[in-house]
GROMACS .gro file of C-alpha atoms in nm:
model
  192
    1ARG     CA    1   7.120  -9.482   9.686
    2VAL     CA    2   6.759  -9.359   9.682
    3LYS     CA    3   6.566  -9.241   9.984
    4ILE     CA    4   6.189  -9.279   9.959
    5ILE     CA    5   6.028  -8.977  10.122
    6ASP     CA    6   5.664  -9.050  10.057
    7ASP     CA    7   5.519  -9.392   9.978
    8ASP     CA    8   5.162  -9.300  10.080
    9MET     CA    9   4.871  -9.322   9.840
   10PHE     CA   10   4.657  -9.019   9.766
   11PRO     CA   11   4.454  -8.910   9.962
   12SER     CA   12   4.528  -9.180  10.221
   13ASN     CA   13   4.632  -9.543  10.244
   14ARG     CA   14   4.277  -9.659  10.309
   15TYR     CA   15   4.235  -9.769   9.946
   16ARG     CA   16   4.594  -9.885   9.889
   17GLU     CA   17   4.500 -10.240   9.785
   18GLN     CA   18   4.243 -10.124   9.530
   19LEU     CA   19   4.480  -9.865   9.386
   20GLN     CA   20   4.756 -10.120   9.348
   21GLU     CA   21   4.520 -10.343   9.148
   22GLY     CA   22   4.512 -10.081   8.874
   23ALA     CA   23   4.210  -9.969   8.673
   24ALA     CA   24   3.994 -10.262   8.787
   25GLY     CA   25   4.065 -10.185   9.152
   26ILE     CA   26   4.000  -9.815   9.107
   27GLU     CA   27   3.649  -9.893   8.981
   28LYS     CA   28   3.578 -10.075   9.311
   29ILE     CA   29   3.658  -9.772   9.527
   30ASN     CA   30   3.363  -9.604   9.699
   31GLN     CA   31   3.361  -9.250   9.556
   32TRP     CA   32   3.210  -9.090   9.868
   33GLY     CA   33   3.459  -9.266  10.091
   34LEU     CA   34   3.743  -9.144   9.870
   35PHE     CA   35   3.608  -8.788   9.886
   36VAL     CA   36   3.580  -8.807  10.267
   37GLU     CA   37   3.945  -8.915  10.280
   38TYR     CA   38   4.037  -8.616  10.063
   39VAL     CA   39   3.842  -8.379  10.289
   40LYS     CA   40   4.026  -8.517  10.593
   41LEU     CA   41   4.361  -8.478  10.416
   42ASN     CA   42   4.282  -8.123  10.304
   43PHE     CA   43   4.158  -8.027  10.651
   44SER     CA   44   4.481  -8.155  10.807
   45THR     CA   45   4.711  -7.946  10.586
   46PRO     CA   46   4.882  -7.658  10.766
   47GLY     CA   47   4.656  -7.353  10.784
   48MET     CA   48   4.355  -7.519  10.624
   49GLY     CA   49   4.192  -7.653  10.941
   50TRP     CA   50   4.140  -7.319  11.114
   51ARG     CA   51   4.035  -7.157  10.786
   52THR     CA   52   3.772  -7.426  10.734
   53VAL     CA   53   3.640  -7.401  11.090
   54MET     CA   54   3.635  -7.022  11.075
   55SER     CA   55   3.449  -7.034  10.746
   56ILE     CA   56   3.189  -7.277  10.882
   57VAL     CA   57   3.134  -7.081  11.204
   58CYS     CA   58   3.128  -6.734  11.051
   59ASP     CA   59   2.905  -6.844  10.763
   60GLN     CA   60   2.640  -6.907  11.025
   61MET     CA   61   2.621  -6.526  11.070
   62HIS     CA   62   2.420  -6.519  10.747
   63ASN     CA   63   2.179  -6.771  10.896
   64LEU     CA   64   2.150  -6.572  11.220
   65TYR     CA   65   2.081  -6.258  11.021
   66LEU     CA   66   1.809  -6.438  10.826
   67PHE     CA   67   1.655  -6.552  11.156
   68PHE     CA   68   1.671  -6.194  11.285
   69LEU     CA   69   1.501  -6.063  10.970
   70LEU     CA   70   1.214  -6.306  11.014
   71LYS     CA   71   1.170  -6.206  11.378
   72ALA     CA   72   1.206  -5.833  11.303
   73ARG     CA   73   0.945  -5.841  11.028
   74THR     CA   74   0.708  -6.033  11.253
   75TYR     CA   75   0.770  -5.780  11.532
   76LEU     CA   76   0.703  -5.486  11.299
   77VAL     CA   77   0.377  -5.631  11.173
   78ASN     CA   78   0.248  -5.770  11.502
   79LYS     CA   79   0.364  -5.501  11.745
   80VAL     CA   80   0.467  -5.175  11.579
   81PHE     CA   81   0.214  -5.147  11.295
   82ASP     CA   82  -0.075  -5.306  11.486
   83GLN     CA   83  -0.263  -5.015  11.642
   84SER     CA   84  -0.430  -5.241  11.897
   85THR     CA   85  -0.093  -5.334  12.055
   86SER     CA   86   0.004  -5.142  12.367
   87GLU     CA   87   0.334  -4.958  12.402
   88SER     CA   88   0.441  -5.184  12.687
   89SER     CA   89   0.489  -5.480  12.449
   90MET     CA   90   0.723  -5.283  12.221
   91ILE     CA   91   1.101  -5.258  12.247
   92ILE     CA   92   1.173  -4.890  12.313
   93PHE     CA   93   1.450  -4.695  12.485
   94TRP     CA   94   1.242  -4.390  12.568
   95LYS     CA   95   0.876  -4.318  12.568
   96GLY     CA   96   0.757  -4.081  12.299
   97ALA     CA   97   0.521  -3.791  12.352
   98ASP     CA   98   0.239  -3.999  12.211
   99ASP     CA   99   0.170  -4.345  12.070
  100ILE     CA  100   0.286  -4.247  11.718
  101ASP     CA  101   0.625  -4.123  11.842
  102THR     CA  102   0.679  -4.445  12.035
  103ARG     CA  103   0.595  -4.656  11.730
  104VAL     CA  104   0.823  -4.449  11.506
  105GLN     CA  105   1.104  -4.487  11.761
  106ALA     CA  106   1.051  -4.868  11.767
  107ALA     CA  107   1.052  -4.879  11.385
  108ARG     CA  108   1.377  -4.676  11.374
  109LEU     CA  109   1.539  -4.915  11.621
  110VAL     CA  110   1.445  -5.209  11.400
  111ALA     CA  111   1.577  -5.021  11.094
  112VAL     CA  112   1.915  -4.966  11.262
  113MET     CA  113   1.927  -5.330  11.370
  114TYR     CA  114   1.841  -5.423  11.011
  115VAL     CA  115   2.131  -5.226  10.858
  116LEU     CA  116   2.419  -5.268  11.107
  117PRO     CA  117   2.456  -5.647  11.068
  118MET     CA  118   2.490  -5.595  10.692
  119LEU     CA  119   2.821  -5.423  10.759
  120ALA     CA  120   2.946  -5.719  10.964
  121LEU     CA  121   2.828  -5.961  10.694
  122HIS     CA  122   3.004  -5.759  10.426
  123ILE     CA  123   3.328  -5.756  10.628
  124TRP     CA  124   3.301  -6.134  10.675
  125ASP     CA  125   3.240  -6.193  10.304
  126TYR     CA  126   3.546  -5.984  10.221
  127SER     CA  127   3.754  -6.166  10.484
  128LYS     CA  128   3.639  -6.499  10.345
  129LEU     CA  129   3.783  -6.403  10.009
  130LYS     CA  130   4.114  -6.329  10.179
  131LEU     CA  131   4.110  -6.668  10.354
  132ASP     CA  132   4.111  -6.823  10.005
  133VAL     CA  133   4.017  -7.175  10.110
  134GLU     CA  134   3.959  -7.282   9.751
  135GLY     CA  135   4.286  -7.138   9.621
  136ARG     CA  136   4.494  -7.287   9.901
  137SER     CA  137   4.328  -7.623   9.848
  138ARG     CA  138   4.403  -7.609   9.475
  139VAL     CA  139   4.769  -7.514   9.533
  140PHE     CA  140   4.807  -7.799   9.784
  141LEU     CA  141   4.670  -8.047   9.529
  142GLN     CA  142   4.889  -7.912   9.251
  143ILE     CA  143   5.200  -7.942   9.467
  144CYS     CA  144   5.109  -8.297   9.568
  145ILE     CA  145   5.045  -8.412   9.211
  146PHE     CA  146   5.358  -8.252   9.074
  147ARG     CA  147   5.572  -8.389   9.359
  148LYS     CA  148   5.439  -8.739   9.289
  149TYR     CA  149   5.516  -8.692   8.920
  150LEU     CA  150   5.872  -8.584   8.996
  151ASN     CA  151   5.919  -8.893   9.213
  152TYR     CA  152   5.832  -9.121   8.919
  153THR     CA  153   6.110  -9.318   8.757
  154GLU     CA  154   6.206  -9.208   8.408
  155ALA     CA  155   6.026  -9.509   8.263
  156SER     CA  156   5.708  -9.423   8.456
  157ARG     CA  157   5.723  -9.062   8.342
  158GLN     CA  158   5.736  -9.177   7.980
  159LEU     CA  159   5.402  -9.358   8.033
  160VAL     CA  160   5.224  -9.042   8.145
  161ARG     CA  161   5.125  -8.797   7.873
  162VAL     CA  162   5.211  -8.434   7.932
  163SER     CA  163   4.855  -8.339   7.840
  164HIS     CA  164   4.722  -8.565   8.119
  165MET     CA  165   4.949  -8.392   8.369
  166GLN     CA  166   4.831  -8.050   8.247
  167VAL     CA  167   4.466  -8.149   8.283
  168ALA     CA  168   4.532  -8.293   8.628
  169LEU     CA  169   4.723  -7.984   8.744
  170LEU     CA  170   4.498  -7.719   8.595
  171SER     CA  171   4.147  -7.859   8.564
  172ASN     CA  172   4.106  -8.152   8.802
  173THR     CA  173   4.266  -7.972   9.097
  174ALA     CA  174   4.032  -7.677   9.044
  175ASP     CA  175   3.730  -7.910   9.037
  176LEU     CA  176   3.835  -8.091   9.354
  177SER     CA  177   3.903  -7.769   9.544
  178LYS     CA  178   3.562  -7.638   9.436
  179ALA     CA  179   3.409  -7.960   9.569
  180TYR     CA  180   3.576  -7.897   9.906
  181CYS     CA  181   3.427  -7.547   9.916
  182SER     CA  182   3.091  -7.691   9.815
  183VAL     CA  183   3.099  -7.902  10.131
  184LEU     CA  184   3.138  -7.578  10.329
  185GLN     CA  185   2.841  -7.427  10.143
  186ILE     CA  186   2.634  -7.736  10.223
  187VAL     CA  187   2.721  -7.700  10.592
  188ARG     CA  188   2.611  -7.335  10.571
  189ALA     CA  189   2.283  -7.436  10.410
  190VAL     CA  190   2.222  -7.707  10.671
  191GLY     CA  191   2.245  -7.435  10.937
  192LYS     CA  192   1.934  -7.275  10.793
   0.00000   0.00000   0.00000
């Protein structure tokens, strides 16, 4: 007696008919649609959804910092370094003894605001490495492929070369997980 645990196609059953047709059917599959199905599957795995959302949201900190840099540089040139600008249009916490002191104080404030976010960005970049979205995605794929292979009949296993399994487990899974992370990088770039 055999109990079938998983009869789903990878990444979803959307392309079941084409996959069952064999090589000719596989050629008919829309590659972008197949990739979207993989992204949805990967996003729905335990722990991957919140990691993906956190990565997308926190990556926008880099974009906010870039926006701040543009505004800060404009402020320095147009307000602080422009001698014709009055002190009232500058961001200051206390009034200096003279105009030069006030401008130096405004420049120092911008310098502090320039450096402090770098610390937060560095902490985020380090945390992103610890999230390991790419590694978790690769491990998920490797487990799925190997589980499918183990569920093959003995006759089906004989048709699959060991070298093909090695390439699928080591190389193709790494490429697909990098593609998933590339989608996150594209979302970050779109935020700019």
